[in-house]
Structures are given as structure tokens and as C-alpha cells.
Amino acid sequence: AQSVTQLGSHVSVSEGALVLLRCNYSSSVPPYLFWYVQYPNQGLQLLLKYTSAATLVKGINGFEAEFKKSETSFHLTKPSAHMSDAAEYFCAVTTYSSASKIIFGSGTRLSIRP
Amino acid sequence: DADVTQTPRNRITKTGKRIMLECSQTKGHDRMYWYRQDPGLGLRLIYYSFDVKDINKGEISDGYSVSRQAQAKFSLSLESAIPNQTALYFCATSDTQGGSSYNEQFFGPGTRLTVL
């Protein structure tokens, strides 16, 4: 079975500062990993996904994530936070044998201070 | 127009009432999903369907039922609503184009359900 742990239910950074949202996964087989973003009163949309092609994955809005097998991590980063980045972020995992079922983490709410 | 739509967007009901939440998609995807979102718990899978004749329980299916009326429509029913079913419900779709089983899921805007 797979699982995802997001460290920190709430992260607050200043505008222009580095954004780091942490995600650790557990999987007995090679995982496929996702980061989704949820803006207020909206559904989730995909930021980026890791599917074993490259360990550093670039997504939309300047976000990127690095797959580190040795650390079982898939942390999300952005060099410079913008006010529009305020949202809830979900890390998620699936595997080839999971038949498209995705397991979501509990989410991290990102706040941006002016 | 939105690719994945959900109706209603908000619903308040009373304990014991039957409620149906509807999801429609114009993406042509074969797979559809129902999730509920609760604060601090992320999204949890209720039911999923790979095609009209293939429906499967997720991790929290008790108290819920579903119907896949067509490839584009997937409804979630609460036969007798209870207060702890108060949550935000999301429908999602995905396809298996190219044989990939890890295609992203596309989400509807959600239905906020309150059971009094």
C-alpha cells in the first residue's frame, strides 16, 4: 500500500521568499508522484507530476519538485513566493498497479505575507 | 465551459434525507471518481468507475452509493444522510490514453454538502 505524509499543515512565507513544502511517500513499488493545488472555492489542479522520466520536475507557475528515492521525498519548491501562490497544496502518490487510484496527503495551506 | 461540472454546488439537507450529487464531463475520459474532502484529512476516495459497467468501492464507501449512467455521467447518492457526511465532495476524471495508468485526474469545482 502507498501513503503520503505532508509535513506542516500550514506554512507562511514572505512575498519573494523561498517556498518549501515537504512531502514524504511510502511505496513498496516505484511510485508516481503528483503535486496538486487548490485555490479557494475551486477544485484541484495539477502543478506537476513525477513519472520516472526525470528526478527534477518543473511545473506551472514556477514550481518544481525533486524526487529523492533515498529520502523517499518529493518536496515542492519555488524560489520566490508571490501573493497569488496562497492556496492549499496536496502531494499524492499512485503506482502502476494501483489502477489510477491516487492517495492524497492531508494538505498544506500556504500563506504569503506582504 | 468547464470540462467537469458538478451539481449542485451547495446543498443543505437534514438527517435521514436522500441526496444525489451529480457529475458530468465533456473530456471523453473513461475513468471517473468521487472524493470527499475534510479539513486536515485531504481527499479520500469514495467510489471509482473505469467504465459504465465497472464500479468499485474506495476507502470510505459505507453510507454512499453511485451510478454511472453514461460514460460522461457519474452520480453519488447518500441514501440516508447523517451529519458526519458534511464535507466538500469532488468528482474527478482521468483517461488511459496511451496505456498510461498514471495520468492526472481532472477535478470538478466541488459540492459543499451540509447535513443538519
Coordinates of C-alpha atoms in Angstrom, one line a residue:
Chain A
A1 CA 0.0 0.0 0.0
Q2 CA 1.1 3.5 -0.6
S3 CA 0.9 6.6 1.7
V4 CA 1.9 10.2 1.7
T5 CA 2.9 12.4 4.6
Q6 CA 2.9 16.2 4.3
L7 CA 4.9 17.9 7.0
G8 CA 3.3 21.0 8.2
S9 CA -0.4 21.7 7.8
H10 CA 0.3 25.4 7.4
V11 CA 3.3 27.2 6.0
S12 CA 3.7 31.0 6.0
V13 CA 6.3 32.8 4.0
S14 CA 7.0 36.4 3.0
E15 CA 6.4 37.6 -0.6
G16 CA 9.7 37.0 -2.5
A17 CA 10.9 34.3 -0.1
L18 CA 11.6 30.7 -0.9
V19 CA 8.7 28.3 -0.7
L20 CA 9.4 24.8 0.5
L21 CA 6.5 22.3 1.0
R22 CA 7.5 18.9 2.3
C23 CA 6.2 15.5 1.2
N24 CA 7.4 12.1 2.0
Y25 CA 5.9 8.9 0.5
S26 CA 5.8 5.3 1.2
S27 CA 5.5 2.7 -1.5
S28 CA 6.8 -0.9 -2.0
V29 CA 7.0 -0.4 -5.7
P30 CA 8.1 2.5 -7.9
P31 CA 5.8 5.4 -7.3
Y32 CA 4.3 8.1 -9.5
L33 CA 4.0 11.3 -7.6
F34 CA 1.9 14.5 -8.0
W35 CA 1.5 17.9 -6.6
Y36 CA -1.9 19.5 -6.9
V37 CA -3.0 23.0 -5.9
Q38 CA -6.4 24.1 -4.7
Y39 CA -7.3 27.8 -4.8
P40 CA -10.2 29.0 -2.6
N41 CA -13.6 27.7 -3.7
Q42 CA -12.1 25.7 -6.6
G43 CA -11.3 22.1 -7.4
L44 CA -7.7 20.7 -7.5
Q45 CA -5.5 21.3 -10.5
L46 CA -2.2 19.6 -11.3
L47 CA 1.0 21.5 -10.6
L48 CA 3.4 18.8 -11.7
K49 CA 4.0 15.1 -11.8
Y50 CA 6.9 12.6 -11.5
T51 CA 6.7 9.5 -13.7
S52 CA 10.3 8.3 -13.6
A53 CA 11.5 10.2 -16.6
A54 CA 13.5 12.8 -14.7
T55 CA 14.0 13.3 -11.0
L56 CA 13.7 17.1 -11.1
V57 CA 10.2 18.0 -12.4
K58 CA 9.2 21.5 -13.4
G59 CA 5.6 22.5 -13.2
I60 CA 3.4 25.5 -13.7
N61 CA 3.7 28.9 -12.0
G62 CA 7.5 28.5 -11.4
F63 CA 7.1 25.5 -9.1
E64 CA 9.4 22.4 -9.2
A65 CA 9.9 19.3 -7.2
E66 CA 12.7 16.8 -6.9
F67 CA 12.2 13.1 -6.5
K68 CA 14.7 11.6 -4.0
K69 CA 14.4 7.9 -3.7
S70 CA 17.0 7.6 -0.9
E71 CA 15.0 10.0 1.2
T72 CA 11.5 8.9 -0.1
S73 CA 10.8 12.6 -0.6
F74 CA 9.2 14.8 -3.2
H75 CA 9.4 18.3 -1.8
L76 CA 7.8 21.2 -3.7
T77 CA 9.8 24.4 -4.1
K78 CA 9.5 27.9 -5.7
P79 CA 12.4 30.4 -5.5
S80 CA 10.3 33.5 -4.9
A81 CA 6.8 33.4 -3.5
H82 CA 4.0 35.6 -5.0
M83 CA 0.8 36.6 -3.3
S84 CA -1.1 34.6 -5.9
D85 CA 0.5 31.4 -4.6
A86 CA -1.6 31.4 -1.5
A87 CA -3.6 28.1 -1.7
E88 CA -3.7 24.6 -0.4
Y89 CA -1.2 22.1 -1.8
F90 CA -1.6 18.4 -1.9
C91 CA 1.0 15.8 -2.5
A92 CA -0.3 12.5 -4.0
V93 CA 1.0 9.1 -4.9
T94 CA 0.0 6.2 -7.2
T95 CA 1.7 3.2 -8.7
Y96 CA 1.3 1.2 -11.9
S97 CA -0.6 -1.5 -10.1
S98 CA -3.0 1.0 -8.4
A99 CA -5.1 1.3 -11.5
S100 CA -5.3 5.0 -11.4
K101 CA -6.2 5.3 -7.7
I102 CA -4.4 8.2 -6.2
I103 CA -3.6 8.6 -2.5
F104 CA -3.6 12.2 -1.3
G105 CA -1.8 13.7 1.6
S106 CA -3.6 15.8 4.2
G107 CA -2.6 19.1 2.5
T108 CA -0.5 22.1 3.4
R109 CA -2.0 25.6 3.4
L110 CA 0.4 28.2 2.1
S111 CA 0.0 31.8 3.3
I112 CA 2.0 34.6 1.8
R113 CA 2.9 37.7 4.0
P114 CA 3.2 41.0 2.2
Chain B
D1 CA -17.5 25.8 -20.4
A2 CA -16.0 23.7 -17.6
D3 CA -14.8 20.2 -18.6
V4 CA -16.0 18.6 -15.3
T5 CA -19.2 20.0 -13.8
Q6 CA -20.9 19.2 -10.5
T7 CA -24.4 19.9 -9.4
P8 CA -25.5 21.3 -7.0
R9 CA -22.6 23.5 -5.9
N10 CA -24.0 23.8 -2.4
R11 CA -26.6 21.8 -0.6
I12 CA -28.1 21.9 2.9
T13 CA -30.2 18.9 4.0
K14 CA -31.5 17.2 7.1
T15 CA -30.5 14.0 8.7
G16 CA -32.2 11.0 7.1
K17 CA -32.8 12.6 3.7
R18 CA -31.7 11.1 0.4
I19 CA -29.3 13.2 -1.5
M20 CA -27.9 12.9 -5.0
L21 CA -24.8 14.7 -6.3
E22 CA -24.2 14.7 -10.0
C23 CA -21.1 14.9 -12.1
S24 CA -20.8 15.4 -15.8
Q25 CA -17.7 15.6 -18.0
T26 CA -17.0 16.6 -21.6
K27 CA -13.4 15.4 -21.6
G28 CA -14.3 12.0 -23.1
H29 CA -12.5 10.3 -20.2
D30 CA -13.4 6.7 -19.3
R31 CA -12.5 6.8 -15.6
M32 CA -14.4 8.8 -13.0
Y33 CA -14.0 9.2 -9.3
W34 CA -15.8 10.6 -6.2
Y35 CA -13.8 12.0 -3.3
R36 CA -14.7 13.8 -0.1
Q37 CA -12.5 16.4 1.4
D38 CA -12.4 17.1 5.2
P39 CA -10.2 19.7 6.9
G40 CA -6.9 18.1 7.8
L41 CA -7.7 14.8 6.1
G42 CA -7.0 15.6 2.5
L43 CA -9.1 13.8 -0.1
R44 CA -10.4 10.3 0.4
L45 CA -11.8 8.1 -2.3
I46 CA -15.4 7.0 -2.0
Y47 CA -16.0 5.2 -5.3
Y48 CA -14.4 5.0 -8.7
S49 CA -15.5 3.7 -12.1
F50 CA -13.4 2.6 -15.1
D51 CA -16.4 2.4 -17.4
V52 CA -20.1 2.2 -17.3
K53 CA -20.1 -1.5 -16.2
D54 CA -17.1 -1.3 -13.9
I55 CA -17.7 0.4 -10.5
N56 CA -15.5 -0.1 -7.4
K57 CA -15.5 0.9 -3.8
G58 CA -12.9 3.2 -2.5
E59 CA -11.6 3.6 1.1
I60 CA -14.8 5.1 2.6
S61 CA -17.8 3.8 0.6
D62 CA -20.0 3.0 3.6
G63 CA -23.2 5.1 3.5
Y64 CA -22.7 6.0 -0.2
S65 CA -23.8 4.5 -3.5
V66 CA -23.0 5.5 -7.1
S67 CA -24.5 5.2 -10.5
R68 CA -22.6 5.5 -13.9
Q69 CA -25.5 6.4 -16.2
A70 CA -23.2 7.0 -19.2
Q71 CA -19.6 7.5 -19.9
A72 CA -20.0 11.1 -19.2
K73 CA -22.1 11.0 -16.0
F74 CA -21.4 9.6 -12.5
S75 CA -23.7 10.3 -9.6
L76 CA -23.1 9.9 -5.9
S77 CA -26.0 9.2 -3.6
L78 CA -26.4 9.4 0.2
E79 CA -29.4 7.1 0.9
S80 CA -29.9 8.5 4.4
A81 CA -27.7 11.5 5.1
I82 CA -26.0 11.9 8.5
P83 CA -24.2 14.9 10.0
N84 CA -20.7 13.3 9.7
Q85 CA -21.2 13.3 5.9
T86 CA -21.0 17.0 6.0
A87 CA -18.0 17.7 3.7
L88 CA -16.8 19.0 0.4
Y89 CA -17.3 16.4 -2.4
F90 CA -15.3 16.3 -5.6
C91 CA -15.7 14.4 -8.8
A92 CA -12.7 13.7 -10.9
T93 CA -11.9 12.1 -14.3
S94 CA -8.9 10.6 -16.0
D95 CA -8.2 8.5 -19.1
T96 CA -5.8 5.8 -20.0
Q97 CA -4.7 7.2 -23.3
G98 CA -1.5 5.6 -24.4
G99 CA -1.9 2.9 -21.9
S100 CA -0.8 5.0 -19.0
S101 CA -2.2 4.3 -15.6
Y102 CA -0.8 7.4 -14.1
N103 CA -2.5 10.1 -16.0
E104 CA -3.5 13.1 -14.0
Q105 CA -7.0 13.5 -12.6
F106 CA -9.1 16.5 -13.6
F107 CA -11.4 17.8 -10.8
G108 CA -14.8 19.4 -10.8
P109 CA -15.4 22.6 -8.7
G110 CA -16.8 20.6 -5.8
T111 CA -20.2 20.4 -3.9
R112 CA -20.4 21.6 -0.4
L113 CA -22.8 19.4 1.5
T114 CA -24.1 20.2 4.9
V115 CA -26.2 17.7 6.8
L116 CA -28.1 19.2 9.8

